[in-house]
PDB file of C-alpha atoms and ligand atoms in Angstrom:
ATOM      1  CA  MET J1259      45.433-105.294   3.384  1.00  0.00           C
ATOM      2  CA  ARG J1260      43.604-106.976   0.523  1.00  0.00           C
ATOM      3  CA  ILE J1261      44.417-105.856  -3.039  1.00  0.00           C
ATOM      4  CA  ASP J1262      42.469-106.976  -6.121  1.00  0.00           C
ATOM      5  CA  VAL J1263      43.575-106.085  -9.645  1.00  0.00           C
ATOM      6  CA  VAL J1264      41.364-106.362 -12.729  1.00  0.00           C
ATOM      7  CA  THR J1265      43.255-106.337 -16.030  1.00  0.00           C
ATOM      8  CA  ILE J1266      43.354-107.846 -19.516  1.00  0.00           C
ATOM      9  CA  PHE J1267      47.047-108.630 -18.855  1.00  0.00           C
ATOM     10  CA  PRO J1268      47.219-110.784 -15.684  1.00  0.00           C
ATOM     11  CA  ASP J1269      50.830-111.754 -16.524  1.00  0.00           C
ATOM     12  CA  TYR J1270      51.828-108.136 -16.010  1.00  0.00           C
ATOM     13  CA  PHE J1271      51.527-108.723 -12.265  1.00  0.00           C
ATOM     14  CA  THR J1272      53.877-111.663 -11.795  1.00  0.00           C
ATOM     15  CA  PRO J1273      56.569-109.212 -10.517  1.00  0.00           C
ATOM     16  CA  LEU J1274      54.409-108.741  -7.413  1.00  0.00           C
ATOM     17  CA  THR J1275      55.505-112.188  -6.243  1.00  0.00           C
ATOM     18  CA  LEU J1276      59.161-111.060  -6.173  1.00  0.00           C
ATOM     19  CA  SER J1277      61.230-109.666  -3.305  1.00  0.00           C
ATOM     20  CA  LEU J1278      59.551-107.236  -0.946  1.00  0.00           C
ATOM     21  CA  LEU J1279      55.963-107.734  -2.041  1.00  0.00           C
ATOM     22  CA  GLY J1280      56.372-111.482  -2.367  1.00  0.00           C
ATOM     23  CA  LYS J1281      57.577-111.752   1.206  1.00  0.00           C
ATOM     24  CA  ALA J1282      54.740-109.553   2.435  1.00  0.00           C
ATOM     25  CA  MET J1283      52.269-111.812   0.653  1.00  0.00           C
ATOM     26  CA  ALA J1284      53.884-114.970   2.009  1.00  0.00           C
ATOM     27  CA  ALA J1285      53.758-113.462   5.506  1.00  0.00           C
ATOM     28  CA  GLY J1286      50.039-112.714   5.095  1.00  0.00           C
ATOM     29  CA  LEU J1287      50.520-108.948   5.446  1.00  0.00           C
ATOM     30  CA  ILE J1288      48.937-108.373   2.052  1.00  0.00           C
ATOM     31  CA  GLU J1289      46.658-110.587   0.003  1.00  0.00           C
ATOM     32  CA  VAL J1290      46.717-109.960  -3.758  1.00  0.00           C
ATOM     33  CA  ARG J1291      44.143-111.362  -6.190  1.00  0.00           C
ATOM     34  CA  ILE J1292      44.539-110.842  -9.941  1.00  0.00           C
ATOM     35  CA  HIS J1293      41.469-111.090 -12.192  1.00  0.00           C
ATOM     36  CA  ASP J1294      41.342-111.356 -15.990  1.00  0.00           C
ATOM     37  CA  LEU J1295      38.663-108.952 -17.263  1.00  0.00           C
ATOM     38  CA  ARG J1296      38.125-111.149 -20.345  1.00  0.00           C
ATOM     39  CA  THR J1297      36.689-113.925 -18.148  1.00  0.00           C
ATOM     40  CA  PHE J1298      33.734-111.583 -17.533  1.00  0.00           C
ATOM     41  CA  THR J1299      32.796-111.430 -21.231  1.00  0.00           C
ATOM     42  CA  HIS J1300      30.280-113.732 -22.935  1.00  0.00           C
ATOM     43  CA  ASP J1301      31.190-113.527 -26.635  1.00  0.00           C
ATOM     44  CA  ARG J1302      33.489-115.995 -28.361  1.00  0.00           C
ATOM     45  CA  HIS J1303      36.284-113.405 -28.829  1.00  0.00           C
ATOM     46  CA  ASN J1304      36.132-112.041 -25.262  1.00  0.00           C
ATOM     47  CA  ILE J1305      35.846-108.464 -26.491  1.00  0.00           C
ATOM     48  CA  VAL J1306      36.205-105.776 -23.821  1.00  0.00           C
ATOM     49  CA  ASP J1307      36.220-102.587 -25.946  1.00  0.00           C
ATOM     50  CA  ASP J1308      34.009-100.737 -28.394  1.00  0.00           C
ATOM     51  CA  THR J1309      34.020 -97.570 -30.502  1.00  0.00           C
ATOM     52  CA  PRO J1310      33.587 -94.231 -28.688  1.00  0.00           C
ATOM     53  CA  TYR J1311      30.222 -92.441 -28.770  1.00  0.00           C
ATOM     54  CA  GLY J1312      30.740 -89.083 -30.419  1.00  0.00           C
ATOM     55  CA  GLY J1313      33.555 -90.408 -32.560  1.00  0.00           C
ATOM     56  CA  GLY J1314      37.280 -89.955 -32.175  1.00  0.00           C
ATOM     57  CA  PRO J1315      40.341 -92.160 -32.280  1.00  0.00           C
ATOM     58  CA  GLY J1316      40.837 -95.454 -30.485  1.00  0.00           C
ATOM     59  CA  MET J1317      38.502 -97.631 -28.490  1.00  0.00           C
ATOM     60  CA  VAL J1318      36.801 -97.366 -25.090  1.00  0.00           C
ATOM     61  CA  MET J1319      36.462-100.189 -22.556  1.00  0.00           C
ATOM     62  CA  SER J1320      32.888-101.397 -22.229  1.00  0.00           C
ATOM     63  CA  PRO J1321      31.221-100.902 -18.829  1.00  0.00           C
ATOM     64  CA  VAL J1322      29.517-104.303 -19.130  1.00  0.00           C
ATOM     65  CA  PRO J1323      32.399-106.689 -18.257  1.00  0.00           C
ATOM     66  CA  TRP J1324      33.713-104.140 -15.747  1.00  0.00           C
ATOM     67  CA  GLY J1325      30.389-104.180 -13.918  1.00  0.00           C
ATOM     68  CA  GLU J1326      30.330-107.951 -13.741  1.00  0.00           C
ATOM     69  CA  ALA J1327      33.924-108.178 -12.559  1.00  0.00           C
ATOM     70  CA  LEU J1328      33.636-105.478  -9.907  1.00  0.00           C
ATOM     71  CA  ASP J1329      30.289-106.749  -8.587  1.00  0.00           C
ATOM     72  CA  GLU J1330      31.726-110.250  -8.192  1.00  0.00           C
ATOM     73  CA  ILE J1331      34.789-108.943  -6.363  1.00  0.00           C
ATOM     74  CA  ALA J1332      32.732-106.809  -3.958  1.00  0.00           C
ATOM     75  CA  ALA J1333      30.412-109.775  -3.314  1.00  0.00           C
ATOM     76  CA  SER J1334      33.413-111.872  -2.240  1.00  0.00           C
ATOM     77  CA  GLY J1335      34.141-109.529   0.661  1.00  0.00           C
ATOM     78  CA  GLN J1336      31.543-110.703   3.182  1.00  0.00           C
ATOM     79  CA  GLY J1337      29.973-107.311   3.630  1.00  0.00           C
ATOM     80  CA  ARG J1338      33.216-105.384   3.553  1.00  0.00           C
ATOM     81  CA  GLN J1339      33.415-102.403   1.183  1.00  0.00           C
ATOM     82  CA  PRO J1340      36.435-101.980  -1.094  1.00  0.00           C
ATOM     83  CA  VAL J1341      37.808 -98.741  -2.493  1.00  0.00           C
ATOM     84  CA  LEU J1342      37.896 -98.688  -6.307  1.00  0.00           C
ATOM     85  CA  VAL J1343      41.134 -97.225  -7.701  1.00  0.00           C
ATOM     86  CA  VAL J1344      41.061 -96.249 -11.375  1.00  0.00           C
ATOM     87  CA  PRO J1345      44.499 -95.387 -12.771  1.00  0.00           C
ATOM     88  CA  THR J1346      44.173 -92.740 -15.467  1.00  0.00           C
ATOM     89  CA  PRO J1347      46.379 -89.900 -16.723  1.00  0.00           C
ATOM     90  CA  SER J1348      43.403 -87.600 -16.113  1.00  0.00           C
ATOM     91  CA  GLY J1349      43.256 -88.449 -12.400  1.00  0.00           C
ATOM     92  CA  ALA J1350      44.449 -86.611  -9.300  1.00  0.00           C
ATOM     93  CA  VAL J1351      48.177 -87.089  -8.695  1.00  0.00           C
ATOM     94  CA  PHE J1352      49.186 -90.061  -6.558  1.00  0.00           C
ATOM     95  CA  ASN J1353      52.091 -89.013  -4.321  1.00  0.00           C
ATOM     96  CA  GLN J1354      53.769 -90.086  -1.074  1.00  0.00           C
ATOM     97  CA  GLN J1355      51.011 -88.423   0.962  1.00  0.00           C
ATOM     98  CA  ALA J1356      48.397 -90.476  -0.889  1.00  0.00           C
ATOM     99  CA  ALA J1357      50.434 -93.658  -0.418  1.00  0.00           C
ATOM    100  CA  GLN J1358      50.580 -93.006   3.328  1.00  0.00           C
ATOM    101  CA  ALA J1359      46.846 -92.255   3.513  1.00  0.00           C
ATOM    102  CA  TRP J1360      45.950 -95.439   1.623  1.00  0.00           C
ATOM    103  CA  THR J1361      47.776 -97.648   4.146  1.00  0.00           C
ATOM    104  CA  THR J1362      44.692 -97.453   6.371  1.00  0.00           C
ATOM    105  CA  ASP J1363      42.356 -98.780   3.653  1.00  0.00           C
ATOM    106  CA  PRO J1364      41.756-102.467   4.327  1.00  0.00           C
ATOM    107  CA  TRP J1365      40.802-103.255   0.725  1.00  0.00           C
ATOM    108  CA  LEU J1366      41.793-101.671  -2.593  1.00  0.00           C
ATOM    109  CA  VAL J1367      40.549-102.806  -6.024  1.00  0.00           C
ATOM    110  CA  PHE J1368      42.562-101.535  -9.023  1.00  0.00           C
ATOM    111  CA  ALA J1369      40.743-101.299 -12.370  1.00  0.00           C
ATOM    112  CA  CYS J1370      43.373-101.252 -15.123  1.00  0.00           C
ATOM    113  CA  GLY J1371      42.110 -99.590 -18.267  1.00  0.00           C
ATOM    114  CA  ARG J1372      43.642 -99.906 -21.724  1.00  0.00           C
ATOM    115  CA  TYR J1373      42.874 -98.157 -25.006  1.00  0.00           C
ATOM    116  CA  GLU J1374      41.356 -94.695 -24.479  1.00  0.00           C
ATOM    117  CA  GLY J1375      40.069 -95.595 -21.034  1.00  0.00           C
ATOM    118  CA  ILE J1376      37.007 -97.090 -19.317  1.00  0.00           C
ATOM    119  CA  ASP J1377      33.453 -95.905 -20.038  1.00  0.00           C
ATOM    120  CA  ALA J1378      32.936 -93.059 -17.534  1.00  0.00           C
ATOM    121  CA  ARG J1379      29.754 -94.617 -16.157  1.00  0.00           C
ATOM    122  CA  VAL J1380      31.831 -97.248 -14.318  1.00  0.00           C
ATOM    123  CA  ALA J1381      33.418 -94.659 -11.989  1.00  0.00           C
ATOM    124  CA  ALA J1382      30.069 -92.846 -11.713  1.00  0.00           C
ATOM    125  CA  HIS J1383      28.189 -96.019 -10.764  1.00  0.00           C
ATOM    126  CA  TYR J1384      30.640 -97.244  -8.112  1.00  0.00           C
ATOM    127  CA  SER J1385      30.954 -93.742  -6.633  1.00  0.00           C
ATOM    128  CA  LYS J1386      27.353 -93.977  -5.512  1.00  0.00           C
ATOM    129  CA  SER J1387      27.204 -97.689  -4.669  1.00  0.00           C
ATOM    130  CA  SER J1388      26.841 -98.466  -0.965  1.00  0.00           C
ATOM    131  CA  ASP J1389      28.735-101.733  -1.628  1.00  0.00           C
ATOM    132  CA  TRP J1390      31.893 -99.675  -2.229  1.00  0.00           C
ATOM    133  CA  ALA J1391      33.869 -97.302  -0.012  1.00  0.00           C
ATOM    134  CA  GLY J1392      34.528 -94.849  -2.827  1.00  0.00           C
ATOM    135  CA  VAL J1393      36.249 -94.343  -6.172  1.00  0.00           C
ATOM    136  CA  ARG J1394      39.670 -92.751  -6.658  1.00  0.00           C
ATOM    137  CA  GLU J1395      40.766 -91.787 -10.178  1.00  0.00           C
ATOM    138  CA  VAL J1396      44.516 -91.268  -9.950  1.00  0.00           C
ATOM    139  CA  SER J1397      47.536 -90.520 -12.147  1.00  0.00           C
ATOM    140  CA  ILE J1398      51.117 -91.377 -11.229  1.00  0.00           C
ATOM    141  CA  GLY J1399      52.597 -88.394 -13.081  1.00  0.00           C
ATOM    142  CA  ASP J1400      52.477 -86.121 -16.080  1.00  0.00           C
ATOM    143  CA  TYR J1401      53.089 -88.569 -18.923  1.00  0.00           C
ATOM    144  CA  VAL J1402      50.858 -91.050 -20.721  1.00  0.00           C
ATOM    145  CA  LEU J1403      51.178 -94.819 -20.301  1.00  0.00           C
ATOM    146  CA  ALA J1404      49.553 -97.393 -22.560  1.00  0.00           C
ATOM    147  CA  GLY J1405      47.379 -98.636 -19.704  1.00  0.00           C
ATOM    148  CA  GLY J1406      46.848 -98.705 -15.958  1.00  0.00           C
ATOM    149  CA  GLU J1407      48.950-101.823 -15.291  1.00  0.00           C
ATOM    150  CA  ALA J1408      52.359-100.184 -14.784  1.00  0.00           C
ATOM    151  CA  ALA J1409      50.747 -97.443 -12.679  1.00  0.00           C
ATOM    152  CA  THR J1410      49.070-100.093 -10.521  1.00  0.00           C
ATOM    153  CA  LEU J1411      52.407-101.831  -9.887  1.00  0.00           C
ATOM    154  CA  VAL J1412      53.852 -98.474  -8.827  1.00  0.00           C
ATOM    155  CA  MET J1413      50.997 -97.675  -6.452  1.00  0.00           C
ATOM    156  CA  VAL J1414      50.860-101.151  -4.911  1.00  0.00           C
ATOM    157  CA  GLU J1415      54.590-101.022  -4.161  1.00  0.00           C
ATOM    158  CA  ALA J1416      54.436 -97.477  -2.778  1.00  0.00           C
ATOM    159  CA  VAL J1417      51.598 -98.392  -0.394  1.00  0.00           C
ATOM    160  CA  ALA J1418      52.742-101.898   0.552  1.00  0.00           C
ATOM    161  CA  ARG J1419      56.241-100.855   1.664  1.00  0.00           C
ATOM    162  CA  LEU J1420      54.614 -98.532   4.219  1.00  0.00           C
ATOM    163  CA  LEU J1421      52.536-101.277   5.861  1.00  0.00           C
ATOM    164  CA  PRO J1422      53.729-102.393   9.301  1.00  0.00           C
ATOM    165  CA  GLY J1423      56.161-105.291   8.956  1.00  0.00           C
ATOM    166  CA  VAL J1424      56.608-105.166   5.183  1.00  0.00           C
ATOM    167  CA  VAL J1425      60.081-103.677   4.608  1.00  0.00           C
ATOM    168  CA  GLY J1426      62.602-103.908   7.333  1.00  0.00           C
ATOM    169  CA  ASN J1427      59.880-101.433   8.217  1.00  0.00           C
ATOM    170  CA  GLU J1428      62.039 -99.777  10.857  1.00  0.00           C
ATOM    171  CA  ALA J1429      64.469 -96.997   9.982  1.00  0.00           C
ATOM    172  CA  SER J1430      64.244 -96.968   6.201  1.00  0.00           C
ATOM    173  CA  VAL J1431      60.519 -96.253   6.186  1.00  0.00           C
ATOM    174  CA  ILE J1432      60.157 -94.332   9.439  1.00  0.00           C
ATOM    175  CA  ASP J1433      63.031 -92.094   8.286  1.00  0.00           C
ATOM    176  CA  ASP J1434      60.867 -91.314   5.259  1.00  0.00           C
ATOM    177  CA  SER J1435      58.446 -89.430   7.475  1.00  0.00           C
ATOM    178  CA  PHE J1436      60.703 -86.485   8.217  1.00  0.00           C
ATOM    179  CA  ALA J1437      63.623 -84.494   6.855  1.00  0.00           C
ATOM    180  CA  ALA J1438      65.629 -85.997   3.993  1.00  0.00           C
ATOM    181  CA  GLY J1439      63.775 -88.613   2.006  1.00  0.00           C
ATOM    182  CA  SER J1440      60.369 -87.549   3.181  1.00  0.00           C
ATOM    183  CA  MET J1441      59.364 -86.318  -0.271  1.00  0.00           C
ATOM    184  CA  GLU J1442      57.816 -83.627   1.828  1.00  0.00           C
ATOM    185  CA  HIS J1443      59.821 -80.796   0.316  1.00  0.00           C
ATOM    186  CA  LEU J1444      63.259 -82.461   0.252  1.00  0.00           C
ATOM    187  CA  VAL J1445      64.967 -85.158  -1.791  1.00  0.00           C
ATOM    188  CA  GLU J1446      67.716 -87.321  -0.284  1.00  0.00           C
ATOM    189  CA  GLY J1447      71.351 -86.435  -0.728  1.00  0.00           C
ATOM    190  CA  PRO J1448      74.088 -88.862  -1.860  1.00  0.00           C
ATOM    191  CA  VAL J1449      74.853 -92.167  -0.109  1.00  0.00           C
ATOM    192  CA  PHE J1450      78.112 -94.146   0.023  1.00  0.00           C
ATOM    193  CA  THR J1451      79.412 -97.586   0.987  1.00  0.00           C
ATOM    194  CA  LYS J1452      82.740 -99.415   0.807  1.00  0.00           C
ATOM    195  CA  PRO J1453      85.365 -99.156  -0.589  1.00  0.00           C
ATOM    196  CA  GLN J1454      86.464 -95.830   0.883  1.00  0.00           C
ATOM    197  CA  GLU J1455      88.174 -94.965  -2.427  1.00  0.00           C
ATOM    198  CA  TRP J1456      86.770 -96.106  -5.756  1.00  0.00           C
ATOM    199  CA  ARG J1457      88.312 -95.157  -9.115  1.00  0.00           C
ATOM    200  CA  GLY J1458      89.921 -92.130  -7.528  1.00  0.00           C
ATOM    201  CA  LEU J1459      86.703 -90.955  -5.856  1.00  0.00           C
ATOM    202  CA  GLU J1460      86.762 -90.640  -2.029  1.00  0.00           C
ATOM    203  CA  VAL J1461      83.855 -91.014   0.387  1.00  0.00           C
ATOM    204  CA  PRO J1462      83.259 -87.593   2.039  1.00  0.00           C
ATOM    205  CA  GLU J1463      85.461 -87.443   5.133  1.00  0.00           C
ATOM    206  CA  VAL J1464      82.690 -86.349   7.524  1.00  0.00           C
ATOM    207  CA  LEU J1465      81.003 -89.749   7.034  1.00  0.00           C
ATOM    208  CA  LEU J1466      84.153 -91.553   8.246  1.00  0.00           C
ATOM    209  CA  ARG J1467      84.594 -89.622  11.502  1.00  0.00           C
ATOM    210  CA  GLY J1468      81.622 -91.130  13.332  1.00  0.00           C
ATOM    211  CA  HIS J1469      80.349 -87.807  14.701  1.00  0.00           C
ATOM    212  CA  HIS J1470      76.608 -88.366  14.390  1.00  0.00           C
ATOM    213  CA  GLY J1471      75.680 -84.715  14.859  1.00  0.00           C
ATOM    214  CA  GLN J1472      78.050 -83.562  12.134  1.00  0.00           C
ATOM    215  CA  ILE J1473      76.839 -86.349   9.838  1.00  0.00           C
ATOM    216  CA  ALA J1474      73.199 -85.347  10.317  1.00  0.00           C
ATOM    217  CA  THR J1475      74.034 -81.691   9.628  1.00  0.00           C
ATOM    218  CA  TRP J1476      76.037 -82.608   6.512  1.00  0.00           C
ATOM    219  CA  ARG J1477      73.278 -84.847   5.171  1.00  0.00           C
ATOM    220  CA  ALA J1478      70.639 -82.154   5.739  1.00  0.00           C
ATOM    221  CA  GLU J1479      72.800 -79.667   3.849  1.00  0.00           C
ATOM    222  CA  GLN J1480      73.352 -82.113   0.978  1.00  0.00           C
ATOM    223  CA  ALA J1481      69.589 -82.673   0.768  1.00  0.00           C
ATOM    224  CA  ARG J1482      69.013 -78.911   0.649  1.00  0.00           C
ATOM    225  CA  LEU J1483      71.625 -78.427  -2.077  1.00  0.00           C
ATOM    226  CA  ARG J1484      70.324 -81.253  -4.226  1.00  0.00           C
ATOM    227  CA  THR J1485      66.704 -80.177  -3.823  1.00  0.00           C
ATOM    228  CA  ALA J1486      67.583 -76.602  -4.837  1.00  0.00           C
ATOM    229  CA  ARG J1487      69.533 -77.855  -7.859  1.00  0.00           C
ATOM    230  CA  ILE J1488      67.212 -80.461  -9.333  1.00  0.00           C
ATOM    231  CA  ARG J1489      63.801 -79.850  -7.724  1.00  0.00           C
ATOM    232  CA  PRO J1490      63.111 -76.116  -7.655  1.00  0.00           C
ATOM    233  CA  ASP J1491      59.405 -76.978  -7.509  1.00  0.00           C
ATOM    234  CA  LEU J1492      59.933 -78.728  -4.144  1.00  0.00           C
ATOM    235  CA  ALA J1493      62.368 -76.068  -2.924  1.00  0.00           C
ATOM    236  CA  ALA J1494      59.722 -73.400  -3.454  1.00  0.00           C
ATOM    237  CA  LEU J1495      57.485 -75.198  -0.945  1.00  0.00           C
ATOM    238  CA  SER J1496      60.013 -74.665   1.868  1.00  0.00           C
ATOM    239  CA  PRO J1497      61.119 -71.017   1.643  1.00  0.00           C
ATOM    240  CA  GLU J1498      62.342 -71.197   5.276  1.00  0.00           C
ATOM    241  CA  LEU J1499      65.038 -73.667   4.174  1.00  0.00           C
ATOM    242  CA  ASP J1500      66.405 -71.075   1.739  1.00  0.00           C
ATOM    243  CA  LEU J1501      66.772 -73.662  -1.019  1.00  0.00           C
ATOM    244  CA  GLY J1502      66.593 -71.167  -3.841  1.00  0.00           C
TER     245      GLY J1502
HETATM  246 CL1  6GU G 967      47.511 -93.979 -13.757  1.00  0.00          CL
HETATM  247  N1  6GU G 967      47.498 -94.410 -16.365  1.00  0.00           N
HETATM  248  C1  6GU G 967      47.923 -94.157 -17.602  1.00  0.00           C
HETATM  249  N2  6GU G 967      47.423 -94.869 -18.614  1.00  0.00           N
HETATM  250  N3  6GU G 967      48.831 -93.259 -17.886  1.00  0.00           N
HETATM  251  C2  6GU G 967      49.326 -92.583 -16.866  1.00  0.00           C
HETATM  252  C3  6GU G 967      48.936 -92.784 -15.560  1.00  0.00           C
HETATM  253  C4  6GU G 967      48.000 -93.723 -15.332  1.00  0.00           C
HETATM  254  N4  6GU G 967      49.613 -91.947 -14.760  1.00  0.00           N
HETATM  255  C5  6GU G 967      50.394 -91.254 -15.565  1.00  0.00           C
HETATM  256  N5  6GU G 967      50.235 -91.633 -16.829  1.00  0.00           N
END
């Protein structure tokens, strides 16, 4: 998968070279290119924003440098068509289902807005451009960030860890696709490692007995209990599990 990111803060993305993502990049499983939006300006102060039409607080990102940046990126793809992802608190919610769906996109371009957002004509224009495979305006949750950079890091990590070969892609990710940890209606229960006793707290005895059937049953029950307690919104989606 190819991932391009356009931002006025390229340094924000140095964490992508660490750990999981760094290894995936080194292995050629993902190719990440970071672009500084200010290099697509032509004035001496590299200005990327302007006052909003209609008035109001803050500034809006100009469509002009965005157009130049995105056209150049698409033109570098040898006829391939990227998907434009625009992180915004007013977007559709990005969740585990979206992350899974995006793993089949060969090329994602993230447009990180700052200030009050990007001039709406950018999303409108690329939605109807045959050089692009579509535009997705997405939010990572119900809170407001200062810009799309942190949201982009979140989405890139959520998608990349699902790509074949990226994690120890085996159990930890495949296990995500059903039952506990799926984010499909259940959160994971508690996990434990050595020592068996720590500061007076014991590891639950069922985990020490080695009876895999009992362990699976216990873990499923723990997931149900925890989901009912802290995620009533998820519990309500699985009435058959009686999580309420
Ligand atoms: Cl994607 N961007 C911004 N700026 N704030 C957000 C968000 C995105 N998702 C939640 N809050």
